[in-house]
CSV table of C-alpha atoms and ligand atoms in Angstrom, one decimal:
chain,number,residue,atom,x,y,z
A,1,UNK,CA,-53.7,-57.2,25.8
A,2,UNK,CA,-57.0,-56.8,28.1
A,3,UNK,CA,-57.5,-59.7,30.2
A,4,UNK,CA,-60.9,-61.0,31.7
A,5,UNK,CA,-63.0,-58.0,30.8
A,6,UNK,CA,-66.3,-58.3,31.6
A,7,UNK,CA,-65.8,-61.7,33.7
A,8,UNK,CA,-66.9,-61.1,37.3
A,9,UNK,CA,-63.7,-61.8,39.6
A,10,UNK,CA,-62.8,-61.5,43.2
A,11,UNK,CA,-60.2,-58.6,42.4
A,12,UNK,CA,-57.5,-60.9,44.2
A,13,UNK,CA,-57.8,-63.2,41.6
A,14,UNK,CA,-58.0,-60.4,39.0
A,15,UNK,CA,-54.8,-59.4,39.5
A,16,UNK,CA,-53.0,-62.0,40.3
A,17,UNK,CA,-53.5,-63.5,37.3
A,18,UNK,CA,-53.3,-60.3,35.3
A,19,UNK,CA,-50.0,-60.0,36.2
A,20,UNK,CA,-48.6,-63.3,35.8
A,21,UNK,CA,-50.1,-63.2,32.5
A,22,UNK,CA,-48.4,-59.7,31.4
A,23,UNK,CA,-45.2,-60.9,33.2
A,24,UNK,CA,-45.5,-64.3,31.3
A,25,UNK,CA,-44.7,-65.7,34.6
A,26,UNK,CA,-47.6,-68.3,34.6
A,27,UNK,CA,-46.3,-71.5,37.0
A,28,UNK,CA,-46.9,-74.9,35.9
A,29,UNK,CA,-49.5,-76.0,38.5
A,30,UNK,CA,-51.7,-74.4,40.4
A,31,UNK,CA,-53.9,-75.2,43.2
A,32,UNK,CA,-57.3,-73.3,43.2
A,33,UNK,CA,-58.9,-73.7,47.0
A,34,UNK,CA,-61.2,-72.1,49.1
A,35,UNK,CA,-64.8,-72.9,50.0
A,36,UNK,CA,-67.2,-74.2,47.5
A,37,UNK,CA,-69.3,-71.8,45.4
A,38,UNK,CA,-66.7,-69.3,44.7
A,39,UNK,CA,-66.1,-69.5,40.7
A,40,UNK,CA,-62.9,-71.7,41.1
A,41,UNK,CA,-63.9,-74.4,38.2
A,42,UNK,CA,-65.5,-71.3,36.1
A,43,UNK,CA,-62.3,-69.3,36.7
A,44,UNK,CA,-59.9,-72.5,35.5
A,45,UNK,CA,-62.2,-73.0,32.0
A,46,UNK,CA,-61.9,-68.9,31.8
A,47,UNK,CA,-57.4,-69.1,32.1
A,48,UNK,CA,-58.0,-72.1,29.9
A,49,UNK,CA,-59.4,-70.2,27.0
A,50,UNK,CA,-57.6,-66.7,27.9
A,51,UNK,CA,-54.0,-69.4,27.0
A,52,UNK,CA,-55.6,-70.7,23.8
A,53,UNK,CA,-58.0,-67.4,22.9
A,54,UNK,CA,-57.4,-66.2,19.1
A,55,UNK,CA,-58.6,-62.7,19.5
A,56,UNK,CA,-55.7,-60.2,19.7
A,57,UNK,CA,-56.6,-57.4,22.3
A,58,UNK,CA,-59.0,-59.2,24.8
A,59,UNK,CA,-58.7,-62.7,26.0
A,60,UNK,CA,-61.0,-64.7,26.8
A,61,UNK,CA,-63.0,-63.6,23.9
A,62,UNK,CA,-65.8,-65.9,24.4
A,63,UNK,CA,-66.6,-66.0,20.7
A,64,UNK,CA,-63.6,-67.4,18.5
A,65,UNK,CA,-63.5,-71.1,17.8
A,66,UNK,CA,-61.1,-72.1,20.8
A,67,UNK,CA,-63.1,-70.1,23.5
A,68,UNK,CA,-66.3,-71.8,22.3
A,69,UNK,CA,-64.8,-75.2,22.1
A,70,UNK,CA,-63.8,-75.0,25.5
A,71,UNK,CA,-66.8,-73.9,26.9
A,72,UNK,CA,-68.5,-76.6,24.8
A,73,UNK,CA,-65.3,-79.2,26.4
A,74,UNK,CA,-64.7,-80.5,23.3
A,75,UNK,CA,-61.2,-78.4,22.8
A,76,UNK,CA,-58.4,-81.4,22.4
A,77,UNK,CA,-55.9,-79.3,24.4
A,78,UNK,CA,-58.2,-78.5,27.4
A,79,UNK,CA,-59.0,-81.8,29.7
A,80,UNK,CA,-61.4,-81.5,32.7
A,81,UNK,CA,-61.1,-84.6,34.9
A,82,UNK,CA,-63.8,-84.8,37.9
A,83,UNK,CA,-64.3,-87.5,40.7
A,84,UNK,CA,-66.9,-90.1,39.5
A,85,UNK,CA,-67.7,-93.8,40.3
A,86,UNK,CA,-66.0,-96.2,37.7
A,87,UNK,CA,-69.7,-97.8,37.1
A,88,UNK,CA,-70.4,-94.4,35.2
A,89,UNK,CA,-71.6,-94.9,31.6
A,90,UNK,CA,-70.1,-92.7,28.9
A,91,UNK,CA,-73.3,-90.6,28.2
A,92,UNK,CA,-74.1,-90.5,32.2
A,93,UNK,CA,-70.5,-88.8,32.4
A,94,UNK,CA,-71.4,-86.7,29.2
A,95,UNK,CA,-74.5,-85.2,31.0
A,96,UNK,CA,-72.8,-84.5,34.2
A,97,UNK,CA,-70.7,-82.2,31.9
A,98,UNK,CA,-73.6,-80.7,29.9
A,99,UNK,CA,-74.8,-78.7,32.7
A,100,UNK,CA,-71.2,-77.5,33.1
A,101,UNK,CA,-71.3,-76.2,29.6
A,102,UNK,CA,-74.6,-74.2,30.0
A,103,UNK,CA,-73.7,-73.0,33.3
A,104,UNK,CA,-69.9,-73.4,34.5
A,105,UNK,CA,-70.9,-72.0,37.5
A,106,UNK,CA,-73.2,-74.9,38.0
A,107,UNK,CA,-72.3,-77.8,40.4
A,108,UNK,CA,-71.9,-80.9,39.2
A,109,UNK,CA,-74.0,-83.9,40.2
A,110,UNK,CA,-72.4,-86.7,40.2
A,111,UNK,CA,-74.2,-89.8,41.2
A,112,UNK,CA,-72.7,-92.7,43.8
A,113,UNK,CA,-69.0,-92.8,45.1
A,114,UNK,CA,-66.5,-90.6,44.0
A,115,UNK,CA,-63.0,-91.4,42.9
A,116,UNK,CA,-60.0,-90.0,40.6
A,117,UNK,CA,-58.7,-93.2,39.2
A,118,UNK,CA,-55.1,-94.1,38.1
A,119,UNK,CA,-56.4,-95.1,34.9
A,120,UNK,CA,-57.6,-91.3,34.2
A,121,UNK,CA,-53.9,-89.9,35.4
A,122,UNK,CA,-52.4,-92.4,33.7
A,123,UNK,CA,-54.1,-91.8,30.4
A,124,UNK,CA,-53.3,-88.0,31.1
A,125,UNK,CA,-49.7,-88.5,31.1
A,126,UNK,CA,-50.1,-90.6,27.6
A,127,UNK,CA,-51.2,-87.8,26.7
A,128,UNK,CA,-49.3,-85.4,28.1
A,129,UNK,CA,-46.3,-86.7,26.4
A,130,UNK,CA,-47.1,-85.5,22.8
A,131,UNK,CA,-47.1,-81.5,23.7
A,132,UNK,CA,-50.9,-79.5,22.5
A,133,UNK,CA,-52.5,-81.0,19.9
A,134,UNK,CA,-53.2,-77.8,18.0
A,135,UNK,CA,-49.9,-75.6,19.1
A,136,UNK,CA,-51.5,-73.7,21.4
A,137,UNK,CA,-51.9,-74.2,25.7
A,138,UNK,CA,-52.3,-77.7,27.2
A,139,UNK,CA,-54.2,-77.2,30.3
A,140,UNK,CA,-55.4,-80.0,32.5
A,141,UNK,CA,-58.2,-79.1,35.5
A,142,UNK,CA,-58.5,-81.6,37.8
A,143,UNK,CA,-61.4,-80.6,40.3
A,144,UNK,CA,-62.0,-82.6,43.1
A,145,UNK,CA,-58.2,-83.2,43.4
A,146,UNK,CA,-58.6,-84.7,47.0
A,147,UNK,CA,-60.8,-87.8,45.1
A,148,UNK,CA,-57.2,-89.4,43.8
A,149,UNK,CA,-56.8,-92.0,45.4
A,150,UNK,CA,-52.8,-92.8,46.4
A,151,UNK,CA,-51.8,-94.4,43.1
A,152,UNK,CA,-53.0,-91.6,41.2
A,153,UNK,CA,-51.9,-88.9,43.4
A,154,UNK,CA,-48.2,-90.7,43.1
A,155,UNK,CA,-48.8,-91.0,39.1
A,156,UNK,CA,-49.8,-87.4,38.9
A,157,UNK,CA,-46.5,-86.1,41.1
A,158,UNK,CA,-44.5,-87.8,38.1
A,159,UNK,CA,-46.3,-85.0,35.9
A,160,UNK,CA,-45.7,-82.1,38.3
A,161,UNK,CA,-42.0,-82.6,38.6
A,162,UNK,CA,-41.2,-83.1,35.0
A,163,UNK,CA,-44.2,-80.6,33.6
A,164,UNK,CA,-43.9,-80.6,29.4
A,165,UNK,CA,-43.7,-77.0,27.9
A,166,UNK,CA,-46.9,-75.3,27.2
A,167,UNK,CA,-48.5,-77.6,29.8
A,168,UNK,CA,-50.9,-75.9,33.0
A,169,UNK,CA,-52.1,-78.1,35.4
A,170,UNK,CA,-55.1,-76.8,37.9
A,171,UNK,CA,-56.1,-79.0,40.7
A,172,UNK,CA,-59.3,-77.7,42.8
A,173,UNK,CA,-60.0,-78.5,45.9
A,174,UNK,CA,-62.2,-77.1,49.1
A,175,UNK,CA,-60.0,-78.8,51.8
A,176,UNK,CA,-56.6,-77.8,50.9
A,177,UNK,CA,-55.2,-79.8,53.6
A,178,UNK,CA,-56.6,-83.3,51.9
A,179,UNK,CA,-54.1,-82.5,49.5
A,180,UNK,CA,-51.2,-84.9,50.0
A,181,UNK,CA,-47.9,-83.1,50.9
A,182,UNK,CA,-45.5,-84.0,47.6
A,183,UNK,CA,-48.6,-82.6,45.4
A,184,UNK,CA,-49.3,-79.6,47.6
A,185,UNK,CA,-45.8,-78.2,47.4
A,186,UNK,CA,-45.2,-78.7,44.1
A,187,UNK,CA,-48.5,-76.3,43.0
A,188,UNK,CA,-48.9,-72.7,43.7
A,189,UNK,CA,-51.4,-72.3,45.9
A,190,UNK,CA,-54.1,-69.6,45.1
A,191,UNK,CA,-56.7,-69.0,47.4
A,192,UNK,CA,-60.3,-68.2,46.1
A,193,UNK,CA,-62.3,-65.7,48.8
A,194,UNK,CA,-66.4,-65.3,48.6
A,195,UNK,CA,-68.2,-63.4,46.0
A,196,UNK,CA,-69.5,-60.4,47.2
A,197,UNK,CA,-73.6,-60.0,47.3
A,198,UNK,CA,-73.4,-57.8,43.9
A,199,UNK,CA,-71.1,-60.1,42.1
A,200,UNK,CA,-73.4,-62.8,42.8
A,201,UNK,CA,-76.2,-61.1,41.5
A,202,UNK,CA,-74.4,-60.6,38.8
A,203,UNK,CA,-73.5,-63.9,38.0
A,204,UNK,CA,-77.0,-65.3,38.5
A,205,UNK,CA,-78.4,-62.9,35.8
A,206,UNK,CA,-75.8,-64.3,33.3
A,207,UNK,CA,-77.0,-67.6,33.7
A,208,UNK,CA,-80.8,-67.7,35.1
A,209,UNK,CA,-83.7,-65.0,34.6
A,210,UNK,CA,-85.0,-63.8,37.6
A,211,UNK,CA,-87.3,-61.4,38.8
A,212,UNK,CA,-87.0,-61.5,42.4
A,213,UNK,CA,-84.7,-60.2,45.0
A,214,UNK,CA,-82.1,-63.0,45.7
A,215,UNK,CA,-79.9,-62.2,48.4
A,216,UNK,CA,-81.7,-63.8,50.9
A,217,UNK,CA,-80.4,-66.8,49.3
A,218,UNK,CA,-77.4,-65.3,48.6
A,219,UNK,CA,-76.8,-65.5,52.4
A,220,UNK,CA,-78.9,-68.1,53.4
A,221,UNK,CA,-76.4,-70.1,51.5
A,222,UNK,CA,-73.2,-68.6,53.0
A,223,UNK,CA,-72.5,-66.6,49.4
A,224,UNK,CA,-71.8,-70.2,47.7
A,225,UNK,CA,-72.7,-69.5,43.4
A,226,UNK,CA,-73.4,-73.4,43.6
A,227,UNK,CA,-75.9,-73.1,46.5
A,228,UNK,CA,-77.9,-70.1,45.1
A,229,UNK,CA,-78.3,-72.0,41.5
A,230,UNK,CA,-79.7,-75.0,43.6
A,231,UNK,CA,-81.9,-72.9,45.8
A,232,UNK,CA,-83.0,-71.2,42.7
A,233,UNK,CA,-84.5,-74.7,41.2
A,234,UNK,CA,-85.3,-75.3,44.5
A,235,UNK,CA,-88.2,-72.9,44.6
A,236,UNK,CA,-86.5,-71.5,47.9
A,237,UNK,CA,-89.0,-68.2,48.2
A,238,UNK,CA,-91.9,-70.5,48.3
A,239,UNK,CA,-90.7,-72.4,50.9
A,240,UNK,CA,-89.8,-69.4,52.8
A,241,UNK,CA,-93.4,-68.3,52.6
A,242,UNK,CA,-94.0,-71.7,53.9
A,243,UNK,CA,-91.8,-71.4,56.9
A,244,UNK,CA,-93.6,-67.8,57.5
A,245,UNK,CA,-96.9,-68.9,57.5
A,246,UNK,CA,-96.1,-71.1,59.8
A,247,UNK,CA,-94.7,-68.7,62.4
A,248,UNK,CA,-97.6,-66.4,61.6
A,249,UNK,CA,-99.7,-69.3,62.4
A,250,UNK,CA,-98.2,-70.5,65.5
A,251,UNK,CA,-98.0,-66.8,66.9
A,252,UNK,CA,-101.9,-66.2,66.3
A,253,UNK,CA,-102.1,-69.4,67.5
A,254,UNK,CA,-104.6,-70.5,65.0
A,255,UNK,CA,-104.2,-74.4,65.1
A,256,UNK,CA,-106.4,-75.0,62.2
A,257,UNK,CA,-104.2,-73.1,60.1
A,258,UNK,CA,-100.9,-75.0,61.0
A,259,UNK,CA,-102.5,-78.4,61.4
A,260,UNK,CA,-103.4,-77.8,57.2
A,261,UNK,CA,-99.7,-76.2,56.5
A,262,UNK,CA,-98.1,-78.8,58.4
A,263,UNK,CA,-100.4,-81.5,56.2
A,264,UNK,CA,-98.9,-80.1,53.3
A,265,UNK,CA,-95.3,-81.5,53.6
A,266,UNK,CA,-97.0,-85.1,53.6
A,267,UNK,CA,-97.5,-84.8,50.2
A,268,UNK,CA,-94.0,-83.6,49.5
A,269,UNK,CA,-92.5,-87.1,51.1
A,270,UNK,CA,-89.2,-85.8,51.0
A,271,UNK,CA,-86.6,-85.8,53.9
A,272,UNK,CA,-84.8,-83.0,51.8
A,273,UNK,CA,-87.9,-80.3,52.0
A,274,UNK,CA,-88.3,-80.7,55.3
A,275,UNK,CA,-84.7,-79.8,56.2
A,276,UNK,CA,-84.5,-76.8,53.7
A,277,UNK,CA,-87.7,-75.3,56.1
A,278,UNK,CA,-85.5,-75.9,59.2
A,279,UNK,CA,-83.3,-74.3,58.0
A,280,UNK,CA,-85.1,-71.3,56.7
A,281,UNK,CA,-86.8,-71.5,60.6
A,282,UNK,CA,-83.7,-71.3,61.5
A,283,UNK,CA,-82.0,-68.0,59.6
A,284,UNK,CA,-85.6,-66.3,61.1
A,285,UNK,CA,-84.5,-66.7,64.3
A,286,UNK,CA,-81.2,-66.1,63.7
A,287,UNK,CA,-82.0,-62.5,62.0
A,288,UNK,CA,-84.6,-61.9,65.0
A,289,UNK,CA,-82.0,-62.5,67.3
A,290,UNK,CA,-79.2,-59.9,65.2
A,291,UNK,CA,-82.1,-57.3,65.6
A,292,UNK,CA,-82.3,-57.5,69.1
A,293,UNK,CA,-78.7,-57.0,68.9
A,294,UNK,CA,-78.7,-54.4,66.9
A,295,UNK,CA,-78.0,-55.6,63.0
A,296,UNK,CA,-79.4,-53.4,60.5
A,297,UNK,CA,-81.5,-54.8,57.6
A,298,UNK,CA,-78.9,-54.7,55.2
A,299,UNK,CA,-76.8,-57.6,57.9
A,300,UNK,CA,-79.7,-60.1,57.6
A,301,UNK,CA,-80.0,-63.4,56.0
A,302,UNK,CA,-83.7,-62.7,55.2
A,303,UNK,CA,-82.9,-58.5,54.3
A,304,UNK,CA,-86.1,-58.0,52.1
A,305,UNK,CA,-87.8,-59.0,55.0
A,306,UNK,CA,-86.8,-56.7,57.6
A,307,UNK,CA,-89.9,-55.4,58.4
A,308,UNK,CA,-91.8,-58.2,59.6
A,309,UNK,CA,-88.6,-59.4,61.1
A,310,UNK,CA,-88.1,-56.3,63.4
A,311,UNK,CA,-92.1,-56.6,64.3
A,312,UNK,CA,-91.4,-59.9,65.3
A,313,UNK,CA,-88.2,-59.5,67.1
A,314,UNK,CA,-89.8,-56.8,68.9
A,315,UNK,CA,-93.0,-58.7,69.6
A,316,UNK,CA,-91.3,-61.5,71.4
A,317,UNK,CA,-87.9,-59.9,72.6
A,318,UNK,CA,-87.5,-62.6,74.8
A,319,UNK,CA,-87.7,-65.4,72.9
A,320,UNK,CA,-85.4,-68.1,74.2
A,321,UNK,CA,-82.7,-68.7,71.3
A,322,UNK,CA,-80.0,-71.0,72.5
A,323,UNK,CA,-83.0,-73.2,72.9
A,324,UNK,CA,-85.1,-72.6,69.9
A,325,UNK,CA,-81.2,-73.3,68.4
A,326,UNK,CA,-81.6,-76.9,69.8
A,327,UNK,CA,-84.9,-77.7,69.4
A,328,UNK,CA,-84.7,-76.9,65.4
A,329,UNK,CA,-81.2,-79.1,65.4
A,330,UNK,CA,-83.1,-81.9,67.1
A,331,UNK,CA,-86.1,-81.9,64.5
A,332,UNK,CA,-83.2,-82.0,61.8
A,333,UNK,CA,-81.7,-84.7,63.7
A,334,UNK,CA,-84.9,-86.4,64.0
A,335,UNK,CA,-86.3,-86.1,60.4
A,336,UNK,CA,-82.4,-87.4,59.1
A,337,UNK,CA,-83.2,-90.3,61.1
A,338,UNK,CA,-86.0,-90.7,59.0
A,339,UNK,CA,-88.6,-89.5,62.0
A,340,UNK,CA,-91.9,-88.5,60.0
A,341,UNK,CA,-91.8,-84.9,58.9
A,342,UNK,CA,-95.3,-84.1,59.6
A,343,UNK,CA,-94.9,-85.4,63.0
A,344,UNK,CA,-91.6,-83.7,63.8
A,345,UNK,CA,-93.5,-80.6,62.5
A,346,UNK,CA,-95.9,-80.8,65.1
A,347,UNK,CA,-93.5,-81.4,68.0
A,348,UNK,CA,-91.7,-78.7,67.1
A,349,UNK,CA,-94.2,-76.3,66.6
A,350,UNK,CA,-95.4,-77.3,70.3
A,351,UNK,CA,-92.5,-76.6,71.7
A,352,UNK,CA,-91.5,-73.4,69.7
A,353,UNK,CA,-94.4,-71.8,71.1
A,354,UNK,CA,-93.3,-72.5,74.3
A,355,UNK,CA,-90.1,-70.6,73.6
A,356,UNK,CA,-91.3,-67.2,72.1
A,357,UNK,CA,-91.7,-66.0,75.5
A,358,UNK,CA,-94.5,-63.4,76.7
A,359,UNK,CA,-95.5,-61.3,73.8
A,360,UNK,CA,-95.4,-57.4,73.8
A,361,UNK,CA,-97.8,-55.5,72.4
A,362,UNK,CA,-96.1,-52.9,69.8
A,363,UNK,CA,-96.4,-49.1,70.4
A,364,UNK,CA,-98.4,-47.6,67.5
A,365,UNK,CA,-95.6,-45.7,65.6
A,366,UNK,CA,-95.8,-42.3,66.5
B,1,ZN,ZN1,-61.4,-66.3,22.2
């Protein structure tokens, strides 16, 4: 039996799970944790197929009835409890799980507080007691797991200590130490390292068509599949091209431009945009910084950029970065206290310029 061809896996995960799988050595509960981003709900929905797959020489298939129930969530063996406020509505619920089933990579936006109810772990154990519906794996993914609240957490331990045959339970989480103690010890941990910049890539073009070169985002957002999708919808490059201009601008020192640039987040009204351009501000000067230091194109946040990035680094080598650090921190500050962007723009652009230090002229390459 070939397990999970042609799924992209950090190889630790791989073969772990290979292994336990050949061994039929799978535990009862596991506990998926590491930093968001890294596959770990995608990677639960893949075990849960490759346990209840029909094909007979590679598992997950992806293609036979159970693998496409499952990745549809409508398999009655498979259950996939998330965090949510009680004052959900059924088809709000139902949605938040539709973009799951297009993308599983995709995060999931849940709306208002979050909280795993005793009424869900209870109704789980109702369950629980009448072995798979169809003969085949029961597997229960709760992601989120730090959401129980105390009841449920102590509801849920009576499941893990007396686990019925044929019965996986995966609990996700980012902050393993939320996890209370009597859960925790009663799981195998399994810890979930970053994607690498290729597998990433990879992943991406399974889900979303795209023509440009996406690692900048892939490291502008700490190698976190979630983030990139976002960033992705979130028209990232444009407002990169933004944040550029505006450098360009300030450098040349060509007020009319920025005065219109900075006019154009007005229209935008939203607290959101304005930090994503901080924040892209800020990996400029980051990689600027590396340069000076040394990095070569490949290390940088903004690689497809390197050579306007080394001109500038070497333009202004003694721009100030510890405070250019604090100034774009205090803008951020300043527009989540709901300062006005456009305003906070200004200021900062005021005092950036201050910052760049003398500028050198650049020797004509010889
Ligand atoms: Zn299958």
């Amino acid at each position: 039996m070939e397990y999970f061809q042609g799924i992209i896996l950090q190889d630790r995960i791989r073969d772990f799970f290979t292994r336990s799988l050949q061994n039929d050595r799978l535990a009862h509960a596991y506990l998926f944790y590491g930093g968001e981003g890294r596959g770990k709900e995608a990677f639960a929905l893949t075990l849960a197929k490759t346990l209840n797959c029909q094909n007979e020489t590679v598992r997950p298939c992806n293609e036979c009835a159970n693998c496409q129930r499952i990745t549809h969530f409508n398999h009655p063996d498979v259950r996939f409890i998330f965090p949510a406020s009680k004052a959900l509505k059924a088809e709000q619920l139902h949605s938040i799980v539709q973009a799951k089933v297009k993308n599983p990579y995709a995060p999931l936006s849940i709306p208002g507080s979050k909280n795993i109810s005793i009424d869900a772990i209870r109704e789980l154990k109702e369950e629980a007691r009448f072995g798979s519906v169809e003969g085949g794996y029961r597997v229960i993914i709760i992601t989120g797991a730090e959401y129980m609240s105390r009841e449920a957490a102590n509801s849920f331990l009576k499941l893990l200590e007396e686990p019925p045959e044929r019965f996986l339970m995966i609990l996700i989480t980012e902050t393993l130490h939320s996890i209370i103690d009597t859960i925790r010890s009663r799981c195998q941990p399994v810890y979930f390292p970053e994607f690498s910049d290729e597998q990433i890539e990879q992943i991406v073009a399974q889900y979303e068509p795209v023509d440009q070169d996406i690692r900048p985002l892939i490291r502008m957002s700490g190698y976190n599949v979630k983030k990139v999708f976002n960033m992705l919808h979130a028209s990232y490059m444009e407002q990169r091209e933004w944040v550029l201009k505006f450098l360009r601008s300030l450098i040349v020192e060509n007020y009319f431009n920025l005065n219109q640039l900075i006019e154009t987040i007005r229209g935008k009204n939203s607290q959101e945009y304005a930090l994503e351009l901080l924040s892209i501000l800020n990996s400029w000067f980051e990689d600027a910084f590396h340069i000076l230091n040394g990095a070569s194109a490949e290390q940088l946040i903004n690689l497809d950029k390197s050579e306007p990035l080394m001109s500038f680094a070497h333009s202004f080598p003694e721009f100030r970065m510890n405070e250019i650090n604090q100034a774009i921190e205090n803008a951020a500050n300043a527009i989540e206290r709901n300062a006005h962007p456009v305003l906070t723009f200004f200021n900062l652009a005021i005092e950036l310029h201050g910052l760049l230090g003398p500028r050198r002229k650049l020797k004509e390459a010889t």
